[in-house]
Coordinates of C-alpha atoms in Angstrom, one line a residue:
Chain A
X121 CA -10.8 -4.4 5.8
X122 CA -9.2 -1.6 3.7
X123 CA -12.3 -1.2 2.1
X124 CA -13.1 1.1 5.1
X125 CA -11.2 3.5 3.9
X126 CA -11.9 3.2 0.6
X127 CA -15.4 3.6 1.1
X128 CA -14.6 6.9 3.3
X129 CA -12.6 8.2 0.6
X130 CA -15.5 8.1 -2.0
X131 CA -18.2 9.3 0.4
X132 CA -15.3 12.4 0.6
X133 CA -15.1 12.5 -3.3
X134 CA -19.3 12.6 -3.9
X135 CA -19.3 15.1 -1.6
X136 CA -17.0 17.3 -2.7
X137 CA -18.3 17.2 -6.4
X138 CA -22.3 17.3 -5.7
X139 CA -22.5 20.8 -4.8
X140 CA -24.8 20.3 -1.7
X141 CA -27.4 17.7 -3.5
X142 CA -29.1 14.6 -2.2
X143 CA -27.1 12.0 -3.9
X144 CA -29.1 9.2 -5.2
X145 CA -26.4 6.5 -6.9
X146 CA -22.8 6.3 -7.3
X147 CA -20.9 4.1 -9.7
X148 CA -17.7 2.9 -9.3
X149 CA -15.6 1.2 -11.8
X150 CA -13.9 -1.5 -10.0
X151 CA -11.2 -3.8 -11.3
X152 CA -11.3 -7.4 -10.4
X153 CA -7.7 -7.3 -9.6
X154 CA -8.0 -3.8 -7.9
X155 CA -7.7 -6.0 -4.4
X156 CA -11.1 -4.4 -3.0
X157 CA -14.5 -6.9 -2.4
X158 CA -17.2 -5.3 -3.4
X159 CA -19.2 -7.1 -1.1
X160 CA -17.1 -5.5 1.7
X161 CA -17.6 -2.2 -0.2
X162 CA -21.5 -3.0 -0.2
X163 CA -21.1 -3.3 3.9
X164 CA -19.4 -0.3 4.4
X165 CA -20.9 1.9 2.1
X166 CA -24.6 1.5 4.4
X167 CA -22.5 2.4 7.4
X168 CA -20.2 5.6 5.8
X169 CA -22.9 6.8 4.2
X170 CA -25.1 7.7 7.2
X171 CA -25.8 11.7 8.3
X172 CA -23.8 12.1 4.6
X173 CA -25.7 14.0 1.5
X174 CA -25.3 9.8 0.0
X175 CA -27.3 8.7 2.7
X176 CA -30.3 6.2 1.3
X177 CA -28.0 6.3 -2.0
X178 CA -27.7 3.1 -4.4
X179 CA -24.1 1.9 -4.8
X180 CA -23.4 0.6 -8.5
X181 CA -20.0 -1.3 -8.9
X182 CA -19.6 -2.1 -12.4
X183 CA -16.7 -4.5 -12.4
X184 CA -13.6 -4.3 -15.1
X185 CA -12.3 -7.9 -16.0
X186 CA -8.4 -7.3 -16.2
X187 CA -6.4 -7.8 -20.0
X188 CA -3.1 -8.1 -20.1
X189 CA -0.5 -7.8 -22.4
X190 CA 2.3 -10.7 -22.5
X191 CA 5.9 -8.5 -23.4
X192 CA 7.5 -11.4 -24.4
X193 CA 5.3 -12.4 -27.6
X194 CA 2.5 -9.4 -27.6
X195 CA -0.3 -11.7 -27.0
X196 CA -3.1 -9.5 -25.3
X197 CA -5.4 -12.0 -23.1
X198 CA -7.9 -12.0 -20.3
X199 CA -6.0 -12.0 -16.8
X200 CA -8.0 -13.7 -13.8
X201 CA -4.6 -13.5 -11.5
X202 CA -1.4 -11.5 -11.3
X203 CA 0.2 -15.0 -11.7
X204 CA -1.6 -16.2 -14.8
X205 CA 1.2 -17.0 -17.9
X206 CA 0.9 -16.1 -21.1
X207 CA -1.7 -18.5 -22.8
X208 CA 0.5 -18.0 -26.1
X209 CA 3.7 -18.9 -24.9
X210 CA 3.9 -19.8 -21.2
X211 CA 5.8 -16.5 -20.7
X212 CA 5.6 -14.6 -16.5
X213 CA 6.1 -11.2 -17.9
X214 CA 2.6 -9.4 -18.2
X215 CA 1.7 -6.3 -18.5
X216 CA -1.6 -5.8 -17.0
X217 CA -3.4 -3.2 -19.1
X218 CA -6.4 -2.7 -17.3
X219 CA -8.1 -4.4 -13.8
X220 CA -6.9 -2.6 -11.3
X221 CA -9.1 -0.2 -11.3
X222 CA -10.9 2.0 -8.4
X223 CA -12.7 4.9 -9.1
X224 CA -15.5 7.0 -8.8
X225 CA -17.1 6.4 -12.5
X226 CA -20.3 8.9 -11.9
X227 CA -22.7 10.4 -9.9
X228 CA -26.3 10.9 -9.8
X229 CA -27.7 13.9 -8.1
X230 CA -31.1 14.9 -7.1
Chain B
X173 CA -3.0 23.5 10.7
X174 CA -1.1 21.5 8.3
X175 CA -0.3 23.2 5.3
X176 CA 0.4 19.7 3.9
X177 CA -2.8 17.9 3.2
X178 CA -5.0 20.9 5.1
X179 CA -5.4 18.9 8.5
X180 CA -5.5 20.2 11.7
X181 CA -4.3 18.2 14.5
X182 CA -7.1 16.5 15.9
X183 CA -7.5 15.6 12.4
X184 CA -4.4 13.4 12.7
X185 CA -4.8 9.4 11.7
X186 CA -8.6 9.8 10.2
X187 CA -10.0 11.3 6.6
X188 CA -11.6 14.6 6.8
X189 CA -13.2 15.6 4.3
X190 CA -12.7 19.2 4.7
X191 CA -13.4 19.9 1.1
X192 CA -10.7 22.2 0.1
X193 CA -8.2 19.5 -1.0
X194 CA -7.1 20.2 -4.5
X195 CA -7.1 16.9 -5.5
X196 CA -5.0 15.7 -8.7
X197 CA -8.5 14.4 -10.7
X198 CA -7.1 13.9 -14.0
X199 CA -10.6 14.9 -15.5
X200 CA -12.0 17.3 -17.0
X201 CA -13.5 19.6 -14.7
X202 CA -16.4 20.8 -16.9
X203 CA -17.9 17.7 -17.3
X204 CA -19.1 18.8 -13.8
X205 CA -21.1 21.8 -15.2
X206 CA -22.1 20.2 -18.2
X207 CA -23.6 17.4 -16.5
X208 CA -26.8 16.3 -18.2
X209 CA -29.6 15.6 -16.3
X210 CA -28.9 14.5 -12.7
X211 CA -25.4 12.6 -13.9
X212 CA -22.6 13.9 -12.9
X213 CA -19.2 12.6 -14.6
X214 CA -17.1 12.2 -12.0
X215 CA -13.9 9.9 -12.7
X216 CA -12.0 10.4 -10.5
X217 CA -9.2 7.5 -8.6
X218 CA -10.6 7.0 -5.1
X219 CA -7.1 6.7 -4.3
X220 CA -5.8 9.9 -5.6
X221 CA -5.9 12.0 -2.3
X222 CA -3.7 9.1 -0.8
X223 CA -1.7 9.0 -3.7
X224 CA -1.4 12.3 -3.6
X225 CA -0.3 12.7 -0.1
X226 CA 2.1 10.1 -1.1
X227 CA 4.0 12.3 -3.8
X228 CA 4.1 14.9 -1.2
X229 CA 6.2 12.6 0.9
X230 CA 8.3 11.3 -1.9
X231 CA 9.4 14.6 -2.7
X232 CA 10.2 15.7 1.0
X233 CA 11.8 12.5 1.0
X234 CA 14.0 12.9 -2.2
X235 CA 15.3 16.8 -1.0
X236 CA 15.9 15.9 2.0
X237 CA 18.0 12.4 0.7
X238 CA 16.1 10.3 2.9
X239 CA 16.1 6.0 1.1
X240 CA 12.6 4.8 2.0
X241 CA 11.5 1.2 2.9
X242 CA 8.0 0.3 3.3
X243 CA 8.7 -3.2 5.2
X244 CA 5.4 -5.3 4.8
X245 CA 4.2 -9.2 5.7
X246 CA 1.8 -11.1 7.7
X247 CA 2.1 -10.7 11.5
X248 CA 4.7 -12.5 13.1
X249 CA 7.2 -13.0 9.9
X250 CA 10.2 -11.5 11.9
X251 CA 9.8 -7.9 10.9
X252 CA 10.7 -6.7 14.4
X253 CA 13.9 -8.9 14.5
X254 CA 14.6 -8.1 10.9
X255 CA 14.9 -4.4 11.9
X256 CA 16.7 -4.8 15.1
X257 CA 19.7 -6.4 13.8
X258 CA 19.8 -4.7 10.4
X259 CA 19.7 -1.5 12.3
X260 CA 22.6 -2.7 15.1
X261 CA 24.8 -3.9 11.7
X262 CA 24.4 -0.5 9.8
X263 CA 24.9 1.8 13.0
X264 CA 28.4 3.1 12.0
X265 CA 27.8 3.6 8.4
X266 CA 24.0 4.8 8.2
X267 CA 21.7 6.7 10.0
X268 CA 18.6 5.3 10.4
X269 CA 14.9 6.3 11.3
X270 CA 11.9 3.5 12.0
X271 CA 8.3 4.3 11.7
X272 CA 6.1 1.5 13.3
X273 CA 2.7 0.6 12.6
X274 CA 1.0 -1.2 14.9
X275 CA -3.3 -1.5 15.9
X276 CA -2.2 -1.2 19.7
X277 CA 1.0 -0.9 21.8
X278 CA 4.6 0.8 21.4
X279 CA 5.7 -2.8 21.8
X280 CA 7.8 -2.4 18.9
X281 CA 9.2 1.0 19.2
X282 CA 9.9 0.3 22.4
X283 CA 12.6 -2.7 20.8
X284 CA 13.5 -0.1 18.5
X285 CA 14.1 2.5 20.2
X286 CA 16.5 0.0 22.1
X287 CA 18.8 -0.3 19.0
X288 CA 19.4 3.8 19.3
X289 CA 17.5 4.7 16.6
X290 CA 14.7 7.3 16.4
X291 CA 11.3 5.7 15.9
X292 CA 7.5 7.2 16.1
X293 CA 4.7 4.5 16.9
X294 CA 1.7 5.1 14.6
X295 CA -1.5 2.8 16.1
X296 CA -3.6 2.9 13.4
X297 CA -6.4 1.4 16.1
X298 CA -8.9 -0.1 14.3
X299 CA -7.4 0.0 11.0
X300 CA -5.6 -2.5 8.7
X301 CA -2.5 -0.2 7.0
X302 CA -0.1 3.2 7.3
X303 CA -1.5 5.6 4.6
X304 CA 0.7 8.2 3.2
X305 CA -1.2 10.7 5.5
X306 CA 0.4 9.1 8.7
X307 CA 3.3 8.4 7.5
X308 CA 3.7 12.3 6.4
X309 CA 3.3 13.4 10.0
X310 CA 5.2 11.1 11.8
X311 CA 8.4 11.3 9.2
X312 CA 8.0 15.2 10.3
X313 CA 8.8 14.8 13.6
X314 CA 12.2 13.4 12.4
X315 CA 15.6 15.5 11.6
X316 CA 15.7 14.4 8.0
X317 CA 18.2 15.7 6.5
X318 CA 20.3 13.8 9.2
X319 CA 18.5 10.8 8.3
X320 CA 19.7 8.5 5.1
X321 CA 17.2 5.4 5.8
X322 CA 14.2 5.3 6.9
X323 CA 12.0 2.1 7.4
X324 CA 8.1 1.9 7.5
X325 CA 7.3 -1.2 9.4
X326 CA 3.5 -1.7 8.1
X327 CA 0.7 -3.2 10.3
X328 CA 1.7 -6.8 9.9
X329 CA -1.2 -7.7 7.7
X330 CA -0.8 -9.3 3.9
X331 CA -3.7 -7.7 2.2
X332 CA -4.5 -4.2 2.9
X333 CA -1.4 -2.6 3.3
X334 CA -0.2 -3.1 -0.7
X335 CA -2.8 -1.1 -2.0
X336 CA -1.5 2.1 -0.1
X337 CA 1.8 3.9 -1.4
X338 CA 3.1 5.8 1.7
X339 CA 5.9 7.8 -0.8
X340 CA 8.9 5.0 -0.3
X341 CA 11.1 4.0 -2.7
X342 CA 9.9 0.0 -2.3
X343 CA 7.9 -2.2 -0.9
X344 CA 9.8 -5.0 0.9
X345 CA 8.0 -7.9 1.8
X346 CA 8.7 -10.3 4.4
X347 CA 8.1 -14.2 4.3
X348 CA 9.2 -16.6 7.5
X349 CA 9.9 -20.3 5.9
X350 CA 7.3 -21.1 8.9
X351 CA 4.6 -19.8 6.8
X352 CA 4.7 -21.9 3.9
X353 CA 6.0 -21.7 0.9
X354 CA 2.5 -20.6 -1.6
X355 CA 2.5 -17.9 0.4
X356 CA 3.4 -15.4 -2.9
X357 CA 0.3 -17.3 -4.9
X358 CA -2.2 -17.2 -1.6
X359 CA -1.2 -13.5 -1.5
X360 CA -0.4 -12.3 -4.6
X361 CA -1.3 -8.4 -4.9
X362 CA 1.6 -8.3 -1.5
X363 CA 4.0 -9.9 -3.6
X364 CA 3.2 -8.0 -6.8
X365 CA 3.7 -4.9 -5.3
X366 CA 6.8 -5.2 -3.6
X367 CA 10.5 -4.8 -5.1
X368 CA 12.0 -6.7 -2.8
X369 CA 10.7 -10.2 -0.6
X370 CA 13.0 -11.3 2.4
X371 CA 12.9 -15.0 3.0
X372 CA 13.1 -14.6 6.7
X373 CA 14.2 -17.6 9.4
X374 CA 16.0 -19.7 7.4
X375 CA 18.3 -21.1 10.4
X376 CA 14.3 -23.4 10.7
X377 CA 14.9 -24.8 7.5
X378 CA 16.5 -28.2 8.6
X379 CA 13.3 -28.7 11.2
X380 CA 10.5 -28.3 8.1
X381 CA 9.6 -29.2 4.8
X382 CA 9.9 -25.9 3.6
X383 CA 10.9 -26.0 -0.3
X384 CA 12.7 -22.9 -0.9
X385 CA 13.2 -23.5 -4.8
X386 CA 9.4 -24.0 -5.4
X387 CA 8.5 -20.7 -3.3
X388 CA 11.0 -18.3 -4.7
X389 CA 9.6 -19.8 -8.3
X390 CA 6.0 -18.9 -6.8
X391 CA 7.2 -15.2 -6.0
X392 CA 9.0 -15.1 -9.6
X393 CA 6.0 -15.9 -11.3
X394 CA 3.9 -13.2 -9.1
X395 CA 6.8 -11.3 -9.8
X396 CA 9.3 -11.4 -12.3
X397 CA 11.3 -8.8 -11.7
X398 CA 11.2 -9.3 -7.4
X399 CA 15.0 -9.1 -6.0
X400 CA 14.9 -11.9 -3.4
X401 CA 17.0 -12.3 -0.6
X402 CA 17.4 -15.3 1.8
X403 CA 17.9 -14.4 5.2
X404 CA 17.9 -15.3 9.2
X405 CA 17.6 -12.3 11.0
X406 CA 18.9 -14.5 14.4
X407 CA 22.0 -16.1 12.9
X408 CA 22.7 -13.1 10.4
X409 CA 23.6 -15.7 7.6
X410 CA 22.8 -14.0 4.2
X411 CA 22.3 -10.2 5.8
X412 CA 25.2 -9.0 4.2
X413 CA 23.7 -9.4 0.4
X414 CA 20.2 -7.4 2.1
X415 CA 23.2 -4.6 3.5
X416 CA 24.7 -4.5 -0.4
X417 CA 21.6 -4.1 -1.9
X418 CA 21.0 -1.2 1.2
X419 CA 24.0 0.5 0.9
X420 CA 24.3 0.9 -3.0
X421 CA 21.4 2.8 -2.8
X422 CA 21.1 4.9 0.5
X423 CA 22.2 8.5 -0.4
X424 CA 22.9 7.4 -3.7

């Protein structure tokens, strides 16, 4: 249940960049390889948020498929597991280019 | 209070958000002010105060020549063991520091601290992994620069703990041949993040239908680029390859 902690440290984040306003919705840009649920991140959020200036405030995940890059033959693909293979040639070695994303994407203040 | 990461000590082992950490954002801070409407641009990695912390501790580690292990797997892999007898083999040529991560009880230390080595208990309570925040502290406490290795023995926990750099130098995972072999594919952001994977207790191979071929290939293809070591912490056989790979690169 890291996402405990991960939901602390955005509560931290909002609050240090919405200059003492109500916050209404956060979006967070979360990779589908980034190991966090967003269901658990749904759960926690409700209970972190309390006595917080995001209290009451609508959590968006928008969630990043992951693309990766195969070094052996350059083939660029859609990744749905760090142990996928290259759909080219079979190869291991993937560069994953984007998925494992967690961050705070925006804010929206009162 | 901590000039470190700002905490004071009643702080220690929980966030604060005391709002005077200069985080590393990598964003461009007047998209703040220029905010249209009631959007604010924030872009920022959840993770960056951790990761920051993190840096902090990799470069107190790297001036003060300290080889960091962040030793990771699912609870009852062997860790413990693991530690014990690499520590006992390496006493005349290395000194050695343990950090242990447990949710309750100096258990652990306790079987560390056995060995003659210094070791600080972090219980992390209700939580799942070390964060570079604990780990800053409690490496404090320790003479470093008469310290070459120090090992991070995580909460014993498969998930959580690889999405938290603590500042080592790599993550080495842990697998017991009681555990089965798909282990790498059940798991695969542990195995993905660590350097190294220890195939622990393989003095049980003759009593199971472990198949060691097919699970190394499972961690390879998590992993290319894993180093792998077979091991039995209780018999010592294949230790000596883990102490190579050790000694090559403490103080190195």
């Amino acid at each position: 249940m890291h996402e405990l902690s991960i939901t602390q440290s955005v509560v931290e984040i909002c609050e240090q960049n919405a200059g003492g306003r109500r916050v209404l919705a956060v979006t967070l840009e979360l990779g589908a390889l980034s190991g966090c649920v967003p269901d658990a991140l749904e759960f926690c959020f409700e209970a972190c948020t309390k006595g917080t200036l995001l209290e009451g405030a609508k959590l968006i995940i928008e969630r990043v498929e992951p693309k990766g890059l195969c070094l052996g033959c350059k083939t660029e693909f859609p990744v749905s597991a760090y142990y996928d293979s290259c759909p080219s040639c079979g190869g291991f070695t993937v560069e994953l280019l984007r998925g494992e994303e967690l961050r705070v994407k925006e804010l929206e203040v009162e | 209070m901590c000039t470190t990461c700002g905490c004071s000590p009643e702080d220690l082992h929980h966030d604060h958000g005391d709002g005077h950490h200069h985080h590393d954002h990598g964003h461009d801070h007047e998209s703040i002010g220029a905010a249209v409407g009631k959007k604010i641009s924030i872009e920022t990695d959840i993770l960056a105060r951790n990761n920051r912390l993190a840096a902090g501790n990799r470069e107190m580690f790297a001036a003060r020549k300290v080889f960091v292990l962040n030793l990771v797997s699912s609870p009852g892999s062997g860790k413990t063991t693991l530690l014990e007898k690499t520590l006992k083999d390496l006493s005349a040529s290395t000194r050695s520091a343990v950090i242990e991560g447990d949710q309750q009880t100096d258990n652990d230390a306790v079987r560390i601290a056995a060995t003659g080595v210094p070791v600080k208990q972090i219980n992390t309570g209700a939580g799942c992994h070390l964060d570079a925040h604990m780990v800053g502290h409690a490496a404090e406490e320790f003479d470093l620069d008469n310290i070459d290795l120090l090992f991070i023995e995580n909460v014993g926990n498969l998930v959580c703990p690889s999405s938290f750099d603590l500042g080592e130098h790599h993550k080495v995972v842990v697998l017991s041949v009681t555990e089965g072999e798909d282990k790498p594919l059940k798991y695969p952001h542990m195995f993905h993040a660590a350097d190294v994977m220890l195939l622990n207790k393989t003095d049980l191979l003759p009593h199971l239908d472990f198949d060691v071929a097919k699970c190394l290939a499972m961690a390879r293809r998590v992993n290319p680029g894993i180093t792998i070591f077979e091991v039995s912490a209780r018999t010592g056989a294949g230790m000596a390859d883990w102490y190579g790979w050790l000694a090559e690169r403490v103080r190195s």
